XYZ file of C-alpha atoms in Angstrom:
672
model
C 62.026 75.974 86.580
C 60.689 78.186 89.400
C 62.322 81.631 89.542
C 62.269 84.470 92.068
C 60.402 87.611 91.077
C 62.152 90.164 93.304
C 65.692 88.809 93.621
C 68.190 88.004 90.882
C 71.413 86.238 91.932
C 74.310 85.574 89.572
C 77.809 84.244 90.217
C 80.312 86.695 88.751
C 84.013 87.413 88.572
C 84.512 90.250 91.049
C 87.092 92.263 89.102
C 85.182 92.006 85.816
C 81.979 92.993 87.668
C 83.712 96.090 89.013
C 85.260 97.064 85.681
C 82.198 96.462 83.486
C 79.410 98.882 82.729
C 79.247 102.605 83.306
C 77.203 102.798 86.524
C 78.734 104.250 89.674
C 78.501 101.928 92.699
C 77.047 104.050 95.508
C 77.001 103.430 99.266
C 73.607 104.682 100.577
C 73.152 107.084 103.468
C 71.988 104.431 105.949
C 75.130 102.314 105.555
C 77.717 102.057 108.292
C 81.110 103.739 108.065
C 84.059 101.943 106.524
C 85.413 99.903 109.432
C 87.831 97.271 108.191
C 91.144 97.472 110.008
C 94.624 96.195 109.197
C 93.792 92.776 110.603
C 91.014 92.436 108.026
C 93.389 93.639 105.310
C 96.041 91.126 106.347
C 93.549 88.297 106.056
C 92.305 89.482 102.657
C 95.840 89.816 101.320
C 96.748 86.363 102.643
C 93.723 84.887 100.866
C 94.642 86.596 97.600
C 98.251 85.428 97.813
C 97.092 81.884 98.520
C 94.723 81.689 95.547
C 97.310 83.315 93.265
C 99.616 80.358 93.948
C 97.001 77.851 92.741
C 96.283 76.790 89.183
C 93.561 78.370 87.068
C 90.892 75.906 88.198
C 90.905 77.314 91.727
C 88.991 80.506 92.529
C 88.297 82.332 95.799
C 84.708 83.115 96.806
C 84.276 86.327 98.813
C 80.556 85.991 99.562
C 77.556 87.911 98.314
C 77.167 91.518 97.241
C 73.657 92.916 97.540
C 72.623 95.847 95.367
C 69.691 97.586 93.719
C 69.595 99.667 90.534
C 68.531 103.273 90.967
C 68.586 105.384 87.766
C 72.198 105.332 86.544
C 73.627 104.143 89.867
C 74.043 100.774 91.560
C 73.130 101.168 95.247
C 75.347 98.898 97.391
C 73.174 97.501 100.207
C 75.659 94.924 101.458
C 79.334 94.368 100.618
C 80.753 97.831 101.278
C 83.629 96.623 103.467
C 84.895 94.051 100.976
C 84.415 96.165 97.860
C 85.990 99.261 99.418
C 89.007 97.289 100.641
C 89.464 95.675 97.225
C 89.416 99.136 95.658
C 92.120 100.305 98.081
C 94.257 97.282 97.226
C 93.813 97.873 93.495
C 94.746 101.544 94.004
C 97.884 100.500 95.891
C 98.829 98.154 93.039
C 98.114 100.861 90.466
C 100.365 103.344 92.205
C 103.083 100.743 92.865
C 103.186 99.719 89.208
C 103.167 103.281 87.877
C 104.587 103.493 84.374
C 106.675 100.332 84.709
C 103.937 98.092 83.278
C 101.558 100.152 81.085
C 99.301 97.205 80.238
C 98.747 96.240 83.895
C 98.348 99.898 84.864
C 95.563 100.260 82.302
C 93.758 97.184 83.629
C 93.973 98.434 87.184
C 92.714 101.886 86.223
C 89.707 100.341 84.485
C 88.633 98.869 87.838
C 89.146 102.104 89.774
C 87.762 104.832 87.533
C 84.895 105.717 85.223
C 84.819 108.454 82.635
C 83.468 111.643 84.208
C 81.577 114.590 82.850
C 83.532 116.874 80.499
C 85.794 119.133 82.559
C 85.249 117.186 85.816
C 87.928 114.539 85.424
C 87.389 110.835 86.070
C 84.942 109.588 88.708
C 85.655 106.654 91.000
C 83.856 103.384 90.299
C 82.851 103.298 93.971
C 81.396 106.331 95.743
C 81.202 105.839 99.538
C 78.841 107.601 101.940
C 78.541 111.276 100.991
C 80.445 112.352 104.107
C 83.609 110.483 103.021
C 83.323 110.403 99.213
C 85.886 113.189 98.663
C 88.370 111.601 101.069
C 88.042 108.233 99.325
C 88.490 109.817 95.897
C 91.664 111.572 97.048
C 93.133 108.271 98.267
C 92.254 106.484 95.028
C 93.835 109.270 92.965
C 96.907 109.408 95.212
C 96.281 112.916 96.548
C 97.037 112.982 100.309
C 97.628 116.703 100.777
C 94.428 117.097 102.791
C 94.994 116.171 106.508
C 91.536 114.521 106.501
C 92.870 112.068 103.932
C 95.945 111.139 105.941
C 93.861 110.532 109.086
C 91.217 108.336 107.436
C 90.753 104.569 107.619
C 90.964 104.593 103.810
C 94.492 106.008 103.957
C 95.566 103.636 106.746
C 94.569 100.539 104.814
C 95.869 101.886 101.506
C 99.252 102.543 103.173
C 99.274 99.019 104.590
C 98.786 97.523 101.137
C 101.499 99.760 99.673
C 103.903 98.640 102.406
C 103.159 94.970 101.831
C 103.128 94.714 98.025
C 106.275 95.489 96.064
C 106.194 96.404 92.353
C 107.717 93.006 91.569
C 104.902 91.203 93.404
C 102.111 93.321 91.878
C 101.449 91.012 88.891
C 101.153 88.061 91.270
C 98.627 89.910 93.457
C 96.745 90.950 90.304
C 96.521 87.290 89.340
C 94.995 86.530 92.748
C 92.539 89.421 92.448
C 91.377 88.145 89.081
C 90.425 84.849 90.718
C 87.947 86.403 93.174
C 84.290 85.588 92.711
C 81.073 86.592 94.409
C 77.339 86.224 94.047
C 75.845 89.471 92.760
C 72.330 89.786 94.178
C 70.124 92.413 92.565
C 66.856 93.326 94.270
C 63.568 94.167 92.660
C 61.076 96.716 93.935
C 59.132 94.190 96.048
C 62.097 92.614 97.831
C 62.481 92.925 101.645
C 65.914 94.539 101.701
C 66.290 94.526 105.497
C 65.446 90.832 105.873
C 67.864 89.871 103.099
C 70.485 92.247 104.508
C 70.274 90.628 107.962
C 70.385 87.093 106.516
C 73.542 87.838 104.570
C 75.222 89.295 107.655
C 74.282 86.500 110.047
C 77.495 84.599 109.273
C 81.045 85.507 108.340
C 82.399 88.939 109.286
C 79.401 90.466 111.076
C 78.268 94.031 111.050
C 78.698 95.758 114.361
C 75.585 95.913 116.458
C 75.247 99.686 116.276
C 75.501 99.512 112.505
C 72.722 96.931 112.366
C 70.653 99.211 114.610
C 71.273 102.080 112.200
C 70.060 100.029 109.247
C 67.091 98.652 111.204
C 65.916 102.151 112.064
C 66.272 103.605 108.548
C 65.824 100.742 106.100
C 62.019 100.716 105.856
C 61.650 104.485 105.417
C 61.363 106.492 102.243
C 64.519 108.187 101.041
C 63.260 111.562 102.253
C 62.457 110.163 105.712
C 65.839 108.402 105.854
C 67.608 111.692 105.227
C 65.445 113.509 107.803
C 65.960 110.911 110.567
C 69.646 110.720 109.700
C 70.106 114.489 109.922
C 67.852 115.192 112.934
C 68.735 112.216 115.107
C 71.378 109.778 113.890
C 74.113 112.233 112.946
C 73.756 114.055 116.308
C 73.985 110.639 118.030
C 77.159 109.828 116.080
C 78.621 113.261 116.784
C 77.876 112.953 120.505
C 79.236 109.411 120.873
C 82.068 109.355 118.303
C 84.156 106.198 118.572
C 82.109 105.238 121.656
C 78.886 104.682 119.704
C 78.999 100.894 120.128
C 79.517 101.271 123.880
C 76.702 103.812 124.025
C 74.121 101.420 122.565
C 75.243 98.557 124.786
C 75.140 100.741 127.907
C 71.823 102.308 126.940
C 70.260 98.842 126.609
C 71.769 97.631 129.899
C 70.240 100.707 131.519
C 66.869 100.140 129.831
C 66.594 96.373 130.397
C 68.605 95.842 133.596
C 70.261 92.885 131.875
C 73.722 92.189 130.509
C 73.147 92.358 126.782
C 74.979 89.151 125.927
C 72.853 87.258 128.468
C 69.435 88.351 127.257
C 68.166 85.046 125.820
C 71.568 84.588 124.210
C 71.149 87.739 122.116
C 73.606 90.485 121.266
C 73.087 94.229 121.454
C 71.252 94.403 118.125
C 68.819 91.633 118.993
C 68.112 93.200 122.381
C 67.415 96.479 120.602
C 64.934 94.811 118.243
C 63.297 93.095 121.192
C 62.895 96.454 122.941
C 61.696 98.200 119.762
C 59.906 95.514 117.713
C 58.056 98.057 115.594
C 59.256 101.537 114.805
C 56.192 103.206 113.374
C 56.767 106.692 111.904
C 54.945 108.451 114.754
C 56.723 106.569 117.540
C 60.111 106.680 115.819
C 60.574 110.394 116.438
C 59.764 109.953 120.135
C 62.220 107.070 120.524
C 64.903 108.774 118.442
C 64.585 111.924 120.529
C 65.258 109.858 123.652
C 68.247 108.151 122.023
C 69.657 111.531 121.039
C 69.203 112.854 124.569
C 70.954 109.864 126.101
C 73.766 110.187 123.550
C 74.266 113.775 124.720
C 74.306 112.555 128.329
C 76.797 109.845 127.382
C 79.081 112.549 126.006
C 78.865 114.496 129.263
C 79.806 111.355 131.200
C 82.824 110.878 128.944
C 83.681 114.602 129.024
C 82.506 115.799 132.467
C 84.012 119.238 131.938
C 80.904 119.927 129.835
C 78.761 119.848 132.999
C 78.238 123.397 134.316
C 77.748 122.413 137.991
C 81.285 122.158 139.353
C 80.482 119.609 142.064
C 78.553 117.372 139.689
C 81.324 117.672 137.106
C 83.909 116.681 139.706
C 81.907 113.632 140.742
C 81.332 112.578 137.124
C 85.072 112.844 136.526
C 85.638 110.603 139.547
C 83.291 107.967 138.154
C 85.006 108.281 134.775
C 88.386 107.419 136.266
C 87.273 103.782 136.152
C 86.028 103.913 132.575
C 82.422 103.566 131.386
C 81.511 100.563 133.550
C 78.965 102.546 135.606
C 77.530 104.592 132.738
C 74.275 102.571 132.478
C 73.476 103.421 136.092
C 74.592 107.053 135.937
C 72.922 107.855 132.589
C 69.388 107.400 133.918
C 70.150 109.246 137.163
C 71.650 112.170 135.277
C 68.621 112.374 132.985
C 66.320 112.420 136.022
C 68.477 115.152 137.540
C 68.354 117.184 134.329
C 64.607 116.714 134.116
C 64.018 117.791 137.724
C 63.007 114.332 139.018
C 66.188 113.871 141.069
C 67.635 116.538 143.320
C 71.194 117.757 143.008
C 71.944 116.256 146.431
C 70.434 112.956 145.350
C 72.635 112.809 142.242
C 75.774 113.734 144.187
C 74.997 111.074 146.789
C 74.615 108.420 144.098
C 77.845 109.452 142.380
C 79.700 109.277 145.711
C 78.416 105.724 146.242
C 79.436 104.704 142.726
C 82.927 106.120 143.231
C 83.308 104.254 146.516
C 82.134 101.004 144.961
C 84.470 101.190 141.973
C 87.523 102.453 143.845
C 87.236 99.972 146.698
C 86.762 97.021 144.338
C 89.729 98.194 142.305
C 91.953 98.554 145.376
C 91.247 95.050 146.672
C 91.531 93.528 143.191
C 87.897 92.523 142.677
C 86.625 92.980 139.150
C 83.773 95.280 138.216
C 82.511 93.125 135.358
C 78.848 92.110 135.398
C 77.799 94.209 138.393
C 76.104 97.243 136.821
C 73.039 95.523 135.338
C 71.961 94.291 138.769
C 72.394 97.817 140.122
C 70.179 99.154 137.324
C 67.493 96.673 138.373
C 67.837 97.760 142.004
C 67.595 101.412 140.983
C 64.189 100.705 139.472
C 63.049 99.677 142.980
C 64.151 102.940 144.582
C 67.079 104.706 146.229
C 67.174 102.491 149.345
C 67.206 99.289 147.311
C 70.060 100.674 145.222
C 72.075 101.683 148.299
C 71.683 98.195 149.774
C 72.661 96.543 146.493
C 75.774 98.693 146.168
C 76.829 98.161 149.787
C 76.572 94.374 149.390
C 79.250 94.372 146.689
C 81.453 97.139 148.110
C 84.524 95.831 150.008
C 84.591 96.507 153.743
C 86.810 98.996 155.542
C 88.904 96.135 156.929
C 89.581 94.642 153.525
C 90.416 98.026 152.030
C 92.760 98.803 154.926
C 94.809 95.663 154.318
C 95.026 96.343 150.586
C 96.096 99.949 151.092
C 98.836 98.881 153.480
C 100.453 96.320 151.212
C 99.242 96.906 147.629
C 100.109 99.455 144.980
C 97.699 102.385 145.018
C 95.645 102.530 141.798
C 94.807 105.894 140.228
C 97.118 107.770 142.633
C 96.486 111.206 141.109
C 92.726 110.799 141.519
C 92.997 109.328 145.027
C 95.460 111.854 146.438
C 93.863 114.973 144.977
C 90.481 113.864 146.292
C 91.906 112.693 149.632
C 93.646 116.030 150.237
C 90.771 118.064 148.729
C 92.766 119.967 146.117
C 91.946 120.911 142.525
C 92.742 117.904 140.354
C 93.133 120.138 137.299
C 96.228 121.875 138.741
C 99.747 120.720 137.848
C 100.474 118.047 140.459
C 103.239 115.495 140.714
C 103.222 112.181 142.582
C 106.500 111.664 144.376
C 107.614 108.296 145.740
C 109.209 109.256 149.037
C 111.320 106.106 148.899
C 112.104 106.111 145.155
C 111.087 103.174 143.014
C 114.742 102.533 142.187
C 116.936 104.284 144.771
C 120.472 105.119 143.780
C 123.310 103.688 145.817
C 123.798 107.012 147.621
C 120.132 107.436 148.548
C 119.458 107.540 152.270
C 116.315 107.526 154.347
C 117.963 108.527 157.632
C 120.984 110.588 156.572
C 123.299 107.994 158.094
C 123.273 104.876 155.940
C 123.297 104.866 152.136
C 121.057 102.554 150.106
C 124.088 100.414 149.293
C 124.473 99.733 153.013
C 120.898 98.454 153.421
C 120.648 94.680 153.632
C 118.948 92.807 150.810
C 115.899 92.173 153.010
C 115.713 95.859 153.934
C 115.897 96.880 150.312
C 113.199 94.404 149.333
C 110.871 95.545 152.116
C 111.276 99.173 151.040
C 110.661 98.318 147.386
C 107.521 96.360 148.326
C 105.994 99.462 149.913
C 107.245 102.029 147.390
C 103.932 102.311 145.506
C 101.637 102.067 148.523
C 99.532 104.929 149.858
C 101.882 105.719 152.745
C 104.871 106.313 150.457
C 103.193 108.681 147.994
C 103.428 112.462 148.295
C 101.295 114.878 146.303
C 103.072 118.131 145.581
C 103.304 120.878 143.022
C 104.940 119.885 139.749
C 107.788 122.401 140.134
C 108.610 120.941 143.556
C 108.310 117.403 142.298
C 111.076 118.024 139.783
C 113.328 119.290 142.584
C 112.877 116.357 144.951
C 112.760 113.520 142.397
C 114.938 110.592 143.521
C 116.663 112.724 146.195
C 117.489 111.375 149.643
C 114.851 112.010 152.266
C 116.832 114.731 154.027
C 117.055 116.699 150.764
C 113.346 116.168 150.017
C 112.207 117.655 153.331
C 112.784 121.257 152.263
C 110.761 120.717 149.080
C 107.938 119.071 151.005
C 107.890 121.950 153.496
C 107.168 124.433 150.673
C 104.131 122.493 149.418
C 100.657 123.947 149.879
C 99.322 120.419 150.476
C 99.155 120.033 154.257
C 99.740 116.275 154.274
C 102.864 116.755 152.158
C 104.211 119.653 154.204
C 103.829 117.508 157.327
C 106.423 115.094 155.943
C 109.107 117.689 156.591
C 108.664 117.115 160.338
C 110.012 113.570 160.045
C 113.696 113.074 160.752
C 113.930 109.809 158.796
C 111.891 107.752 156.380
C 111.602 103.974 156.173
C 109.154 101.104 156.319
C 107.984 101.995 159.824
C 107.075 105.533 158.782
C 105.405 104.297 155.576
C 103.185 101.893 157.529
C 102.229 104.548 160.082
C 101.345 107.053 157.368
C 99.346 104.399 155.469
C 97.284 103.724 158.601
C 96.591 107.435 159.159
C 95.645 108.078 155.521
C 93.520 104.925 155.399
C 91.389 106.244 158.255
C 90.834 109.369 156.160
C 90.290 107.280 152.997
C 87.340 105.316 154.392
C 85.643 108.580 155.355
C 86.073 110.088 151.887
C 84.937 106.891 150.127
C 82.490 105.402 152.667
C 80.535 102.152 152.604
C 77.338 101.262 154.418
C 77.838 98.577 157.079
C 76.562 95.459 155.320
C 78.090 92.040 154.857
C 78.360 90.004 151.702
C 81.119 90.732 149.216
C 81.250 89.509 145.637
C 84.624 87.917 144.957
C 86.446 87.508 141.686
C 87.067 84.260 139.836
C 88.732 82.695 136.849
C 87.138 82.891 133.405
C 87.367 79.849 131.087
C 89.400 80.795 128.022
C 86.451 79.747 125.854
C 84.408 82.522 127.506
C 87.096 85.206 127.210
C 85.960 88.368 125.463
C 87.118 88.854 121.891
C 87.956 92.471 121.231
C 88.172 94.364 117.972
C 91.540 95.864 117.076
C 93.918 96.754 119.905
C 91.912 98.759 122.451
C 93.597 100.810 125.135
C 94.715 98.582 127.980
C 95.092 95.386 125.927
C 98.678 94.906 127.130
C 97.403 94.397 130.710
C 94.003 92.823 130.155
C 94.768 89.807 132.370
C 96.583 89.315 135.650
C 97.629 85.788 134.713
C 96.603 82.586 132.916
C 96.070 79.159 134.452
C 97.189 76.538 131.919
C 96.348 72.991 133.036
C 97.337 73.785 136.612
C 100.358 75.891 135.646
C 100.488 79.583 136.575
C 101.538 81.689 133.580
C 102.425 85.370 133.964
C 100.636 86.226 130.737
C 98.998 89.663 130.563
C 97.720 89.911 126.968
C 96.334 87.901 124.079
C 99.392 88.367 121.829
C 101.694 86.708 124.363
C 99.097 83.997 125.042
C 98.771 83.295 121.305
C 102.517 82.839 120.931
C 102.935 80.793 124.094
C 100.012 78.437 123.448
C 101.081 77.644 119.890
C 104.716 77.172 120.938
C 103.674 74.895 123.823
C 101.296 72.821 121.720
C 103.888 72.533 118.968
C 105.950 70.641 121.539
C 103.103 68.776 123.280
C 100.384 68.271 120.642
C 101.850 69.024 117.213
C 99.231 67.031 115.317
C 96.481 69.241 116.757
C 98.290 72.402 115.641
C 98.861 71.037 112.143
C 95.241 69.907 111.811
C 93.825 73.196 113.056
C 96.112 75.304 110.887
C 95.422 73.237 107.785
C 91.683 73.579 108.249
C 91.821 77.326 108.980
C 94.568 78.260 106.523
C 96.929 79.381 109.264
C 98.465 80.686 111.412
C 101.276 78.143 110.842
C 102.911 78.147 107.395
C 105.798 76.235 105.757
C 107.633 79.450 104.860
C 107.660 83.188 105.550
C 105.878 84.076 102.336
C 105.391 87.797 103.030
C 106.699 90.533 105.265
C 105.430 90.813 108.808
C 105.970 89.414 112.299
C 106.974 85.748 112.345
C 108.386 83.198 114.760
C 110.049 79.943 113.763
C 108.468 76.894 115.410
C 111.136 74.770 113.741
C 113.182 74.936 110.537
C 110.167 74.146 108.334
C 107.238 75.756 110.159
C 106.615 79.406 110.943
C 103.989 81.095 113.124
C 102.622 84.379 111.754
C 102.127 86.959 114.516
C 100.611 89.850 112.563
C 96.957 89.192 113.360
C 94.537 91.364 115.282
C 93.526 90.486 118.833
C 90.163 88.937 117.943
C 91.759 86.517 115.490
C 94.472 85.615 117.980
C 92.019 84.762 120.756
C 89.847 82.803 118.336
C 92.909 80.831 117.215
C 93.920 80.135 120.836
C 90.414 78.876 121.620
C 90.295 76.821 118.428
C 93.666 75.116 118.744
C 93.091 74.339 122.442
C 89.754 72.775 121.502
C 91.490 70.811 118.742
C 93.940 69.498 121.347
C 91.066 68.641 123.705
C 92.309 70.789 126.601
C 90.329 74.041 126.245
C 88.331 73.313 129.421
C 91.600 73.251 131.399
C 92.735 76.785 130.539
C 91.527 79.941 132.345
C 92.250 83.676 132.342
C 92.169 86.013 135.322
C 91.008 89.464 134.268
C 92.830 92.472 135.691
C 90.891 95.526 136.797
C 91.846 97.112 133.455
C 90.440 94.178 131.510
C 87.260 94.256 133.581
C 86.417 97.805 132.579
C 87.504 97.656 128.957
C 84.522 98.189 126.706
C 85.717 97.723 123.198
C 83.208 95.280 121.922
C 80.774 92.602 122.937
C 81.254 88.895 123.062
C 80.801 87.177 119.726
């Protein structure tokens, strides 16, 4: 029999593997942070419940765990997310059981703890990254007095398990845990840890791209060099980018390559990074890492423009940031050139003004901003004139903007009005709807007729214009509280006291209605197109529908998820569906009526999301008396299930989503 010399793989029972021996399982410095969210925990708990219901012949395989022995420790190279989450579940069971079942409590404690040095107390079987080891230990021991503990992902997931598992159910969950198995892979000194690490993470729950980049950069270095690079470069990058680190790497690579990362030969962010940096020799690594650190600092300034000392530049960066990070790849390079003296202050301000005009105009007319920045990065490489032409070609014309401003709700009204009237956006301003959004019956625009006396058509026409530019007044917060929802005659005195000239001018009007709104919209629009100009070029990029199979899967529930889409086209039907949770529910309910066999087949193969009974607490909906749809998944799972069940029914190609401007600028993950 031929055997491997550097790799030893053995199938083991996971709980016995954790409880046996005296070595501490250690997460090395180059590993990613603990990232599993409640959606991952829900799936794990569902799997454990399912296998607990089966007879003793059935086990549940959780994959491979890759490790290497180092002195008296077992270094965990791959498997941190699963092992850490299992430890949190075991801790939740241990604390739920308490003293009610001493035998079970002892078994659970044997998995969680090892005997420590005399006087030090017990040590945890698992020791995470050094930065979070104390927090993890506090959660395992049930000590949450430290605020850092309560605000950690460890505590969130531990609390979820405690909320889901009652003391009565604990023995059943323990039975399921005892049926988990994995392949324990131990590496010898000559094994290629990075290659094996990547192979193991090429399927299943993938590492995030920035975490793969982290490992790629550090894996081949000596321990001393790993610590040095981590401390000098990577930790400053993490500190500068925070929760935006994934977006930073994607935007940095879009800037560097001039390509959308998911389109580069079908590769993701990590593969594009490796293509750009195929070899990271020790000498070159410091040079590259220094650049990454510098761009991470710039990325932080773009996210927090108040850090920029130049007031005009800061103000323009804040204007770009109103629309999210969509333009960061373009602005990052320009800002670095400005900081390095290769771009004048006037040149940077001019570029930022163009970017603001592009993003605001496209937002106002309802054209998405997705997939436009990479082409602008390519144009920027050709020079300032080429970039100006490229931006003008996809910036809506004055005529199109004028129509939208007359009839459409004004987006980002605080930003638009403070900039339009040239006042300090940091002051305490209020946006008043001159005709209120929901006028009371006594409200009057002319001092003669009350709102109740307006005809239905008149009321509807006023409501249609209530959020448009012409009906919005910017005034001091104290004045805004005084005039809120008042009739126009009563508002005039408040408007007259405003320091904003355009607001004070409203006091000169004797009445206020649709005619006055339209006239004011026209006057302010003429000012708008001067503040946010566009070069006179033709050729506008229009929006379109995205096939549901190409919709972006997002991790967790990022800000804006409730309004990611404007609508959904379902086989020629127009659905007012704004988010993936509603789409998930509606698609499964519709297919349960139209194509039940497809739903049953898909759910049987995937182990959900349709079940014969409500077997645990959570969000459920009854499809009929004997079938229940579980709604407690995360957004990525829900979209995947929608795509899968539509494909099972053979109609996926007939379903489309229309991204809203919010969905177009969301940046909480890349397409998987």
